[in-house]
CSV table of C-alpha atoms and ligand atoms in Angstrom, one decimal:
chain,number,residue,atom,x,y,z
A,1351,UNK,CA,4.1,-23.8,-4.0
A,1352,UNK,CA,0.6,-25.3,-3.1
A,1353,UNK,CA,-0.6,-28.8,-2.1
A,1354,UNK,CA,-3.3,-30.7,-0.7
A,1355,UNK,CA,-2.7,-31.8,2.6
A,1356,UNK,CA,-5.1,-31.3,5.7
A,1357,UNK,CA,-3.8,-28.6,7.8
A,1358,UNK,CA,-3.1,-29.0,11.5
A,1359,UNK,CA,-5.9,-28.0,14.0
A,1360,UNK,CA,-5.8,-25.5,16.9
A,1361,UNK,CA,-8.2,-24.7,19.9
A,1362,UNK,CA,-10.5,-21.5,19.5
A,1363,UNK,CA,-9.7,-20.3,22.8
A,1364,UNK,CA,-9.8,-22.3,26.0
A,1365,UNK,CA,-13.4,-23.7,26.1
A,1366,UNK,CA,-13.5,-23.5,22.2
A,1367,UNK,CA,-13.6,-26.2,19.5
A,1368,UNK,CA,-10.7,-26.9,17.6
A,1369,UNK,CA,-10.7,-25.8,14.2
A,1370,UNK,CA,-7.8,-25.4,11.4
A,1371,UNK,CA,-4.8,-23.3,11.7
A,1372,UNK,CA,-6.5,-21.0,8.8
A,1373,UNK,CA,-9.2,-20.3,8.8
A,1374,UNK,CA,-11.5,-18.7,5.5
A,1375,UNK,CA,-12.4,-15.2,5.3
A,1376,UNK,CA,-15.5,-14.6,2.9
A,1377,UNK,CA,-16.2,-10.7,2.8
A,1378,UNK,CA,-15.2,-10.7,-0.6
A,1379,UNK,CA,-17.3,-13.0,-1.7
A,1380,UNK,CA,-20.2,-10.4,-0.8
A,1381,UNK,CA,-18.8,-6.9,0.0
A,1382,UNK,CA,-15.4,-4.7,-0.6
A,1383,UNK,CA,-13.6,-6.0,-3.1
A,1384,UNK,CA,-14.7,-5.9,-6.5
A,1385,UNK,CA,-16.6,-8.2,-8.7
A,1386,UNK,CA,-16.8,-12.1,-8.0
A,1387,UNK,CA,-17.6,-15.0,-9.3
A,1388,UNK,CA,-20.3,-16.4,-7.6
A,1389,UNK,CA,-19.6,-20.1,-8.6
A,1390,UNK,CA,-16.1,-20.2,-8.2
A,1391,UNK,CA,-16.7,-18.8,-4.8
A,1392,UNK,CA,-18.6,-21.6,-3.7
A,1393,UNK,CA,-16.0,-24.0,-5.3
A,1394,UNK,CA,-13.7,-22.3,-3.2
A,1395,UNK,CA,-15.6,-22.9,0.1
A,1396,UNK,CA,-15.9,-26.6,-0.4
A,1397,UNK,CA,-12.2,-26.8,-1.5
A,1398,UNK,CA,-11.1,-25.1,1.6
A,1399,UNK,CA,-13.1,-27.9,3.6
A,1400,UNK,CA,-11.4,-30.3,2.0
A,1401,UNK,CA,-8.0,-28.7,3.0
A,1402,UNK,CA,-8.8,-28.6,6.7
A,1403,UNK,CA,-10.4,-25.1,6.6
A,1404,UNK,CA,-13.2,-25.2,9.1
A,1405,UNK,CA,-13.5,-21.6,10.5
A,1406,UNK,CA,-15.4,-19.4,8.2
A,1407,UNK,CA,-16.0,-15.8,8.6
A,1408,UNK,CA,-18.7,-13.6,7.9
A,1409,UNK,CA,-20.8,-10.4,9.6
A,1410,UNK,CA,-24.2,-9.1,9.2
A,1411,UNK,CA,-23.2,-6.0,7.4
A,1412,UNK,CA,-21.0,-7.5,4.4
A,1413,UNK,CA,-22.9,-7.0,1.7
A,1414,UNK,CA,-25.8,-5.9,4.4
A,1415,UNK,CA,-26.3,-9.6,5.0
A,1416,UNK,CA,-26.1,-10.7,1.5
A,1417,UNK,CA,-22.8,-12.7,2.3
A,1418,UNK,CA,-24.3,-15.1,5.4
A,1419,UNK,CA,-27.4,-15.9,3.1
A,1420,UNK,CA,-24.7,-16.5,0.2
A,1421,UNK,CA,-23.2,-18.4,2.4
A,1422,UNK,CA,-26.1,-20.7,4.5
A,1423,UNK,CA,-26.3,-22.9,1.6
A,1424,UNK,CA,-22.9,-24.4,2.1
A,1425,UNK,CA,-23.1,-24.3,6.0
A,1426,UNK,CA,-26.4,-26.2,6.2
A,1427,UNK,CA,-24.6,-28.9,3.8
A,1428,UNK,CA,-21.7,-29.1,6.1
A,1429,UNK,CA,-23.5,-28.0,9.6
A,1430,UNK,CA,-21.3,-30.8,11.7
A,1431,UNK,CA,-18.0,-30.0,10.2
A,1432,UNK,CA,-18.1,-26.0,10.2
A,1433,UNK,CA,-17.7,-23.5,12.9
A,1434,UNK,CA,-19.7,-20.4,11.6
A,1435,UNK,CA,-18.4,-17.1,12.7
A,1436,UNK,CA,-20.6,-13.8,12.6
A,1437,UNK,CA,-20.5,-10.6,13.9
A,1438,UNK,CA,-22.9,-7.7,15.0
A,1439,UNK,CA,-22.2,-4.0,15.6
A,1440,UNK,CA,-21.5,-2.0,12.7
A,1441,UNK,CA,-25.1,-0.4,11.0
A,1442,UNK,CA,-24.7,0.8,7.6
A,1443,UNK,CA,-25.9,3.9,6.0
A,1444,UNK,CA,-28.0,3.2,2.9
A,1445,UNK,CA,-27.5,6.4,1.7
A,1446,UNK,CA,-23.8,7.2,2.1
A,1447,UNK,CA,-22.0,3.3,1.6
A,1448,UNK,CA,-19.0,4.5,3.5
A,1449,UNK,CA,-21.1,5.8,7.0
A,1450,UNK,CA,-20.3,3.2,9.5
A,1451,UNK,CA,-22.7,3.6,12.7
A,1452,UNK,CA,-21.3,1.4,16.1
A,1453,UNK,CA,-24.6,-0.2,18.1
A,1454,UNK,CA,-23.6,-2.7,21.3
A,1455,UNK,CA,-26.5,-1.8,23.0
A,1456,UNK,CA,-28.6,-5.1,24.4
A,1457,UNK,CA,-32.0,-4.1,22.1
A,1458,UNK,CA,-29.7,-3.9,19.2
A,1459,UNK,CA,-28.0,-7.4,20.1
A,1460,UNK,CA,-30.7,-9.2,19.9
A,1461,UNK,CA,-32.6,-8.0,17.1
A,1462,UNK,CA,-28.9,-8.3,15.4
A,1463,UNK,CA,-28.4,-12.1,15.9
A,1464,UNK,CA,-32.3,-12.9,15.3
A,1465,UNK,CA,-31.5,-11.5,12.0
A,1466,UNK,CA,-28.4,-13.4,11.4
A,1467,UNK,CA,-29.9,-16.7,12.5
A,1468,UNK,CA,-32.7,-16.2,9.7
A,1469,UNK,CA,-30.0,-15.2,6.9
A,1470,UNK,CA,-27.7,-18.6,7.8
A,1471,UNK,CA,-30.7,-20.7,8.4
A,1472,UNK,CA,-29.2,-22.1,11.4
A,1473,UNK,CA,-30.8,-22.9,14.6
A,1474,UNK,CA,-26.8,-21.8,16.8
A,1475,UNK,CA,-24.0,-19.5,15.6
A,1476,UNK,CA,-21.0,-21.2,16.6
A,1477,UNK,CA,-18.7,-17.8,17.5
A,1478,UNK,CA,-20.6,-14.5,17.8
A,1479,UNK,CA,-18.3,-11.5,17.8
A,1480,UNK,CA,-19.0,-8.0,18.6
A,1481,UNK,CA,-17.6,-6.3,15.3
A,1482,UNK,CA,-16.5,-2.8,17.0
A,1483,UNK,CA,-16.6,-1.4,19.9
A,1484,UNK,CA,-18.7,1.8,20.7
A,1485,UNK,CA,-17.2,3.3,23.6
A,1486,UNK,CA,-20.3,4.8,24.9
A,1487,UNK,CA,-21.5,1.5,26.0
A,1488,UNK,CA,-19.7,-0.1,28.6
A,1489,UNK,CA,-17.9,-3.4,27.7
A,1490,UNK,CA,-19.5,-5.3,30.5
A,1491,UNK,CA,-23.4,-4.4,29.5
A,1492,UNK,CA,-22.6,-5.6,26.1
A,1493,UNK,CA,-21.1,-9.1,27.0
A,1494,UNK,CA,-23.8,-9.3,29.6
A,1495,UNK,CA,-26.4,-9.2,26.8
A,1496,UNK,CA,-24.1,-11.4,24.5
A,1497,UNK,CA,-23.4,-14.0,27.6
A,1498,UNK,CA,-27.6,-14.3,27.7
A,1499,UNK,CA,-27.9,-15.4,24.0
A,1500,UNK,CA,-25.2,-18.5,25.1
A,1501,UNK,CA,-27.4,-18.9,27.9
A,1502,UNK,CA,-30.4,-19.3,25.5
A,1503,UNK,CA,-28.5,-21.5,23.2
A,1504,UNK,CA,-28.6,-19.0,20.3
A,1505,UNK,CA,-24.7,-18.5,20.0
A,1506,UNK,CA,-22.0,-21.0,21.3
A,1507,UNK,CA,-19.0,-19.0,21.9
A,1508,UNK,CA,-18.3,-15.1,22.1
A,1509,UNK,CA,-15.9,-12.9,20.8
A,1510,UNK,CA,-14.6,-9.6,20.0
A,1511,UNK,CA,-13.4,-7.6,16.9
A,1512,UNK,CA,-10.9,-4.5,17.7
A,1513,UNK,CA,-10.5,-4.3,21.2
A,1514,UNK,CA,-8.1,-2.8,23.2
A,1515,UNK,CA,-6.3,-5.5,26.2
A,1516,UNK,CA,-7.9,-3.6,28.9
A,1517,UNK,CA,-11.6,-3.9,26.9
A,1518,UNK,CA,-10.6,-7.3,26.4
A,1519,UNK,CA,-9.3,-8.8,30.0
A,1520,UNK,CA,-13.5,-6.5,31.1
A,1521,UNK,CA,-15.0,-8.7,29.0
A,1522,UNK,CA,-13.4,-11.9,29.6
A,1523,UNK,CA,-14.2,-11.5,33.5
A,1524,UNK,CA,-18.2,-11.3,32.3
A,1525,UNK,CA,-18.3,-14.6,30.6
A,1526,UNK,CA,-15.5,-16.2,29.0
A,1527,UNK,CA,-14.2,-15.1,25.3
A,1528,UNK,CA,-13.3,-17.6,23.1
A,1529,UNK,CA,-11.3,-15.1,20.3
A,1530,UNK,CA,-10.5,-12.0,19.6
A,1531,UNK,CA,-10.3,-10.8,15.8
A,1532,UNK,CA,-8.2,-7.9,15.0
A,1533,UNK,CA,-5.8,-6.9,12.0
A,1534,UNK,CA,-2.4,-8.6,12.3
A,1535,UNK,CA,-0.2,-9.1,9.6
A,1536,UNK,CA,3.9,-8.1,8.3
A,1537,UNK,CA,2.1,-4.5,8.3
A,1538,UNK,CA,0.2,-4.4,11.1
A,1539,UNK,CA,1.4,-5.1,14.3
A,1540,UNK,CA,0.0,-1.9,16.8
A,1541,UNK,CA,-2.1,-5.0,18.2
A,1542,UNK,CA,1.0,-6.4,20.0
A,1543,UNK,CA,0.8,-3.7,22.7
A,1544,UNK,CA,-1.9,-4.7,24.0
A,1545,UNK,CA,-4.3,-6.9,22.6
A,1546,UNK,CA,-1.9,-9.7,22.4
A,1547,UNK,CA,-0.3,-9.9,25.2
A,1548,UNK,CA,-4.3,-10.0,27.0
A,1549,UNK,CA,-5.2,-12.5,24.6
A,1550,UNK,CA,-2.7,-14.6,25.3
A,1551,UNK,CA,-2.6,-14.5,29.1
A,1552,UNK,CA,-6.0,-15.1,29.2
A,1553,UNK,CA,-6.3,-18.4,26.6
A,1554,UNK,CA,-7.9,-16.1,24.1
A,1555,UNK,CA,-7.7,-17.5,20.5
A,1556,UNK,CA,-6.3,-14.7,18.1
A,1557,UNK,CA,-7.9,-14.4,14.5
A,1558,UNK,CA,-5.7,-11.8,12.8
A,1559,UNK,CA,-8.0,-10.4,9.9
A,1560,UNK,CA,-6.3,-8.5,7.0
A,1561,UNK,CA,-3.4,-10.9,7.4
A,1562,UNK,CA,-2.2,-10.3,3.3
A,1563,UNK,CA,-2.6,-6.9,3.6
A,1564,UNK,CA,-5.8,-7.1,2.1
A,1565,UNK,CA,-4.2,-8.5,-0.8
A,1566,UNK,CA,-1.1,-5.8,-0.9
A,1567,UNK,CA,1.2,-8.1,0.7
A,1568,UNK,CA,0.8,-10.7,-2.2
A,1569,UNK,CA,1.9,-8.1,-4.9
A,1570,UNK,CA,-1.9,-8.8,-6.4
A,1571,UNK,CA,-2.3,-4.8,-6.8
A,1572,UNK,CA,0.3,-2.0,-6.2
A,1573,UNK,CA,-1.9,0.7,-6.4
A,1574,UNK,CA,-5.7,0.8,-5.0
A,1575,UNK,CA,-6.7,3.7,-7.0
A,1576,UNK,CA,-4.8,3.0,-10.0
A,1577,UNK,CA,-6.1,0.0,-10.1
A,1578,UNK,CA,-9.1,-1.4,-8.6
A,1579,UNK,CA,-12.7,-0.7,-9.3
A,1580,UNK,CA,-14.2,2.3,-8.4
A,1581,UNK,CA,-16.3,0.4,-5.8
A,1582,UNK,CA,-12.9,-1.1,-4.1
A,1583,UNK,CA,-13.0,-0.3,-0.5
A,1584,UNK,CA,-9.2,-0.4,-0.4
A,1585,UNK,CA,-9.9,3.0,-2.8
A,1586,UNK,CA,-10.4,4.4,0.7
A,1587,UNK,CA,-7.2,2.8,2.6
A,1588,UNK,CA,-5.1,5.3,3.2
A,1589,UNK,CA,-1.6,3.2,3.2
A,1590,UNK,CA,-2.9,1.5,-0.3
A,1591,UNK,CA,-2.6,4.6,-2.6
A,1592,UNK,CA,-1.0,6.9,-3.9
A,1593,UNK,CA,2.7,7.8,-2.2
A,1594,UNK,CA,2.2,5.6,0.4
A,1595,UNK,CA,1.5,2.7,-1.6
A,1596,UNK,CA,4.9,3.6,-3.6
A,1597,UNK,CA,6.5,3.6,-0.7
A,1598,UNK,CA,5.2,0.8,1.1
A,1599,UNK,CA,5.2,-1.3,-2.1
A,1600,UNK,CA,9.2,-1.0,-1.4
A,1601,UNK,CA,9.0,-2.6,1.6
A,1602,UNK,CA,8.0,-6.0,0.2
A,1603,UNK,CA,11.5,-6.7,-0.5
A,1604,UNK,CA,12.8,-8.7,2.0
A,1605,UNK,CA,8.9,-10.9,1.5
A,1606,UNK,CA,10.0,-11.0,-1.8
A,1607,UNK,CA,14.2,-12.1,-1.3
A,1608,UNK,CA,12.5,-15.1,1.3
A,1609,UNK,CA,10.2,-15.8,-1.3
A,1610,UNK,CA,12.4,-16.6,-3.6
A,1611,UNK,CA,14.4,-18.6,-2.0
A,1612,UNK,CA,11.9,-20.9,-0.8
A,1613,UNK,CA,10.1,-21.5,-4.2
A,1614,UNK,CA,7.2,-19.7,-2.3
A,1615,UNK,CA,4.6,-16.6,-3.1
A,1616,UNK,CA,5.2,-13.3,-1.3
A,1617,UNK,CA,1.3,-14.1,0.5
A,1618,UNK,CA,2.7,-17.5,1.8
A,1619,UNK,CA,5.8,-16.0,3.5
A,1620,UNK,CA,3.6,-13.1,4.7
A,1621,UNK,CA,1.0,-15.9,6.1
A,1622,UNK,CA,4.1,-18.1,7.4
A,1623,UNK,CA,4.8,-15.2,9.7
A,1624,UNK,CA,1.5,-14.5,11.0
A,1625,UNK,CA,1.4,-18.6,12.2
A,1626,UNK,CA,5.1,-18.3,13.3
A,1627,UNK,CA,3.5,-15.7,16.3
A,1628,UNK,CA,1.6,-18.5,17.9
A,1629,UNK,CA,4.9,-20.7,18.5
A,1630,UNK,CA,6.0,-17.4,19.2
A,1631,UNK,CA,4.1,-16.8,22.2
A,1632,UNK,CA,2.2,-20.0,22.6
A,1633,UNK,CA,-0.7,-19.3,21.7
A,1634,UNK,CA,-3.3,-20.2,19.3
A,1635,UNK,CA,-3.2,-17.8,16.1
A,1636,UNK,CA,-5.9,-18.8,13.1
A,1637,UNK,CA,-5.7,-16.2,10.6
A,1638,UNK,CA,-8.9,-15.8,7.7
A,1639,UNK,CA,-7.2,-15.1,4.8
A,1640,UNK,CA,-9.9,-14.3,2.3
A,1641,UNK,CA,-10.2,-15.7,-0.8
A,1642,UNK,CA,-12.7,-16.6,-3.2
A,1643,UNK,CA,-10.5,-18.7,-5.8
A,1644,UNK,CA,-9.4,-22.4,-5.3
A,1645,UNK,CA,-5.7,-21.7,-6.6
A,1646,UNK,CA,-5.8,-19.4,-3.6
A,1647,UNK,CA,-7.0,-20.8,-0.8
A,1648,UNK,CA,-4.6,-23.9,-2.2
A,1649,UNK,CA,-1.9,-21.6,-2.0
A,1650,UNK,CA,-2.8,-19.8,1.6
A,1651,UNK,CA,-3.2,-23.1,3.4
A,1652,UNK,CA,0.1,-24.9,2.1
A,1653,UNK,CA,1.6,-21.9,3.7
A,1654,UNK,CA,0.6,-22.8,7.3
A,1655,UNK,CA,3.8,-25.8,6.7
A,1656,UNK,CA,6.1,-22.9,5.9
A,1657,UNK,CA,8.1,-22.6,9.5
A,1658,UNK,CA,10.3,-19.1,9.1
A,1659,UNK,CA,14.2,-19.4,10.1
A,1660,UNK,CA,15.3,-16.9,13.1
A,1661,UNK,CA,17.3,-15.5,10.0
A,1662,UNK,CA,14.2,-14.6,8.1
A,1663,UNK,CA,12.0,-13.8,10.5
A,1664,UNK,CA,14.6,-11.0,11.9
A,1665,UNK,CA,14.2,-9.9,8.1
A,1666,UNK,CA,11.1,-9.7,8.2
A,1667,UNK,CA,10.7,-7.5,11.9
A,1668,UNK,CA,11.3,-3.8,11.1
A,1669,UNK,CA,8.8,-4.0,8.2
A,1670,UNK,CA,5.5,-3.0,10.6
A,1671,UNK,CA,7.4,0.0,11.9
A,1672,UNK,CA,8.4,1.4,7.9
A,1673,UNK,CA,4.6,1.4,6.7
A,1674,UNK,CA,2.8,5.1,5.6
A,1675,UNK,CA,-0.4,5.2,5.9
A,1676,UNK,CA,-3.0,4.5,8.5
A,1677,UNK,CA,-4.9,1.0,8.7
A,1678,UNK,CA,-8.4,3.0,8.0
A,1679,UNK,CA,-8.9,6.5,7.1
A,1680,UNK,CA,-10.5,6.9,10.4
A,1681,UNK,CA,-8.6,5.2,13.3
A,1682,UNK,CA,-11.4,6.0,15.3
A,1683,UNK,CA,-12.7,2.5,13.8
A,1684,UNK,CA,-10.3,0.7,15.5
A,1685,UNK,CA,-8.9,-0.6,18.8
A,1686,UNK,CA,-5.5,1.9,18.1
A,1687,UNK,CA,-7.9,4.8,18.4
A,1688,UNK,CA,-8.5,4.2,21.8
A,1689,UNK,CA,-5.5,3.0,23.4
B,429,NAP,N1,-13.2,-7.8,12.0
B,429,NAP,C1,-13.0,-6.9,11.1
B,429,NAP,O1,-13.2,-5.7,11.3
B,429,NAP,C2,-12.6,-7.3,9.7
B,429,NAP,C3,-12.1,-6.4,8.8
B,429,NAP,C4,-11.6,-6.8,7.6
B,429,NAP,C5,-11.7,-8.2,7.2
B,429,NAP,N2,-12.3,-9.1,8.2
B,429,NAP,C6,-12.4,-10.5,7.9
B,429,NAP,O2,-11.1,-11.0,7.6
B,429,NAP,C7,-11.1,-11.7,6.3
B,429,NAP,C8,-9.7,-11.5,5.6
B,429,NAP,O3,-9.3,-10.2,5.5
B,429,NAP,P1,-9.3,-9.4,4.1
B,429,NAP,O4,-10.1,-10.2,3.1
B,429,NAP,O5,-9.7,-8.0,4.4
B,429,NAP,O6,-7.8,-9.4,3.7
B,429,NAP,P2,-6.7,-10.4,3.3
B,429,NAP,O7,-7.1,-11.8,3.7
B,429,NAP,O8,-5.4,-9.9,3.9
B,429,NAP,O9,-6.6,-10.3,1.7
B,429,NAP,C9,-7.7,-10.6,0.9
B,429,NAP,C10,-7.3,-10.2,-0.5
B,429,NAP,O10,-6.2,-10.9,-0.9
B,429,NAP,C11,-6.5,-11.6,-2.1
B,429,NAP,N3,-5.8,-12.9,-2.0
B,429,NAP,C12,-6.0,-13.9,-1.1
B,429,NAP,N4,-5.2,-14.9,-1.3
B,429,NAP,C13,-4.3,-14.5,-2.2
B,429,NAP,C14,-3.2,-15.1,-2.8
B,429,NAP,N5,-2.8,-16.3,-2.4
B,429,NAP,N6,-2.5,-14.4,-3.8
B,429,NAP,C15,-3.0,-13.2,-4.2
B,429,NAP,N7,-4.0,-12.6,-3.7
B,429,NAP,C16,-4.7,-13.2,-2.7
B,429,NAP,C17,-8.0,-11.7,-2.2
B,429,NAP,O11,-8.4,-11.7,-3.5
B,429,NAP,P3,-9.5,-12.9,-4.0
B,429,NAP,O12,-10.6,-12.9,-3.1
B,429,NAP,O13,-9.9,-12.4,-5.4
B,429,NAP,O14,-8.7,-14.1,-4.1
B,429,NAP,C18,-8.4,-10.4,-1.5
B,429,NAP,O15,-8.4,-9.4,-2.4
B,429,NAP,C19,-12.2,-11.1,5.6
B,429,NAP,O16,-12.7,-11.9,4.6
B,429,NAP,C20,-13.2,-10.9,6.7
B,429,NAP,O17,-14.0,-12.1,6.9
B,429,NAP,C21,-12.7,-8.6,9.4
């Protein structure tokens, strides 16, 4: 089930622009997932444009800035119509591609988004996020550095990548924050302690990364290691191999009954869930699905008219709770880690 209509428009957070429902998320066109196709990618971005698409995602260390210069040729084209996302925070290792260093310090901030600036070509990034969170700074010092670069009309809006509720409602009292982005999807829901219900109260746009599983939740692999290239990050996902993916793989049956039924794909009942939460809880909810193929982002965007029955949606509800397997191999890395 696809089609071409223009999808509906939501406000990223309270002072925020609108932008589409979905929004596009374009790691993969640089970093994690395998081989791509450079020129269909590209195809894809302009497609999604056409759809409605206007939120596009990126950070500084996909592809260790290869994906925002891949990407500033497309943004420059369509500067008025696009609100460019980025992030700063995580410092790669050159010499071990799985090390992931956390800086928020104030130095590192700004000789993070001078960088990002020159790789998109831009003169203003439209929604600077901090990508993680290293506790050793606090919160406050961070956005205070952050809130300066909106001050000096480098960035527009801020926002946060795996936070806890608490870390979020600290920030939020330094200078407003327009979204936060964490993973939020049929199989991960440990967000909705805390982070949510923050976000929420406070007018805080959610972007729920991951929100097909990173892919799993369309049935588009089974098995990580079986499957994917060596150079797959989901290699390293614990609940994506192995037993647990067995397992977990299992779980897809009720996606797959709705599915079904519909005349749908098991990715657009898993993204029709994710936008059910913002009627949910009146909020706005603009998942990034990422794709890098025009049948796709066809597909992911027709879902956002998919609106769940109570019937499937209760269905759908103790899937979360069934998964095996952590989110990342380290938990550290995320928000759950510290709440
Ligand atoms: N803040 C953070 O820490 C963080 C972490 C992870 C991701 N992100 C952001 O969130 C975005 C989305 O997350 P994600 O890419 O990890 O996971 P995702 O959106 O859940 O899934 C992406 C995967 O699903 C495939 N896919 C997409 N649409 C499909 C469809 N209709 N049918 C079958 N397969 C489909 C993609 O393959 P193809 O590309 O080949 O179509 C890709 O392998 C990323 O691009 C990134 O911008 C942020």
């Amino acid at each position: 089930m696809s089609d071409t209509t223009v999808i509906d428009t939501a406000p990223l957070g309270a002072g925020g622009p609108r932008v589409g429902v979905q929004g596009l998320g374009c790691m993969g066109m640089a970093f994690a997932y395998g081989p791509t196709d450079t020129s269909e990618a590209r195809a894809t971005l302009e497609r999604a444009l056409e759809l409605g698409v206007t939120l596009y995602d990126t950070a500084d260390m996909y592809g260790a800035g290869e994906n925002e210069t891949f990407l500033s040729p497309f943004f420059r084209a369509h500067r008025d119509e696009v609100t460019i996302a980025t992030k700063f925070g995580i410092v790669l290792d050159p010499a071990d591609p799985l090390a992931r260093n956390v800086r928020n310090d104030r130095p590192y901030i700004r000789q993070a988004v001078e960088a990002s600036l020159r790789r998109l070509d831009v003169d203003v990034i439209d929604l600077y996020y901090m990508h993680r969170r290293d506790p050793a700074v606090p919160i406050e010092e961070t956005v205070g550095a952050m809130a300066e670069l909106v001050a000096e009309g480098k960035v527009k809006h801020l926002g946060l990548s795996e936070v806890t509720g608490p870390e979020l409602r600290a920030a939020h009292a330094v200078h407003p924050i327009a979204a936060i982005q964490s993973e939020w999807s049929l199989f991960s829901r440990d967000v909705e302690r805390t982070a949510v219900p923050a976000a929420e109260e406070l007018g805080v746009a959610f972007v729920p990364y991951s929100p097909l599983g990173r892919g799993f939740l369309t049935g588009a692999f089974t098995d990580a290691s079986g499957e994917l290239t060596a150079d797959d990050f989901r290699r390293h996902l614990p609940r994506y191999n192995g037993a647990n993916a067995e397992a977990n793989r299992a779980l897809l049956e009720p996606v797959r009954r709705i599915a079904e039924a519909r005349g749908a794909t098991l990715g657009q009942v898993a993204l029709a869930w994710v936008h059910a939460q913002a009627a949910a809880r009146g909020m706005s909810v603009i998942p990034i699905p990422g794709t890098r193929s025009r049948a796709r982002v066809e597909e992911n965007t027709a879902a956002t008219r998919i609106e769940l029955t109570p019937d499937e949606t209760a269905a759908l509800e103790p899937i979360a709770s069934r998964v095996r397997g952590d989110r990342y191999a380290d938990m550290s890395f995320s928000s759950a880690g510290r709440e």
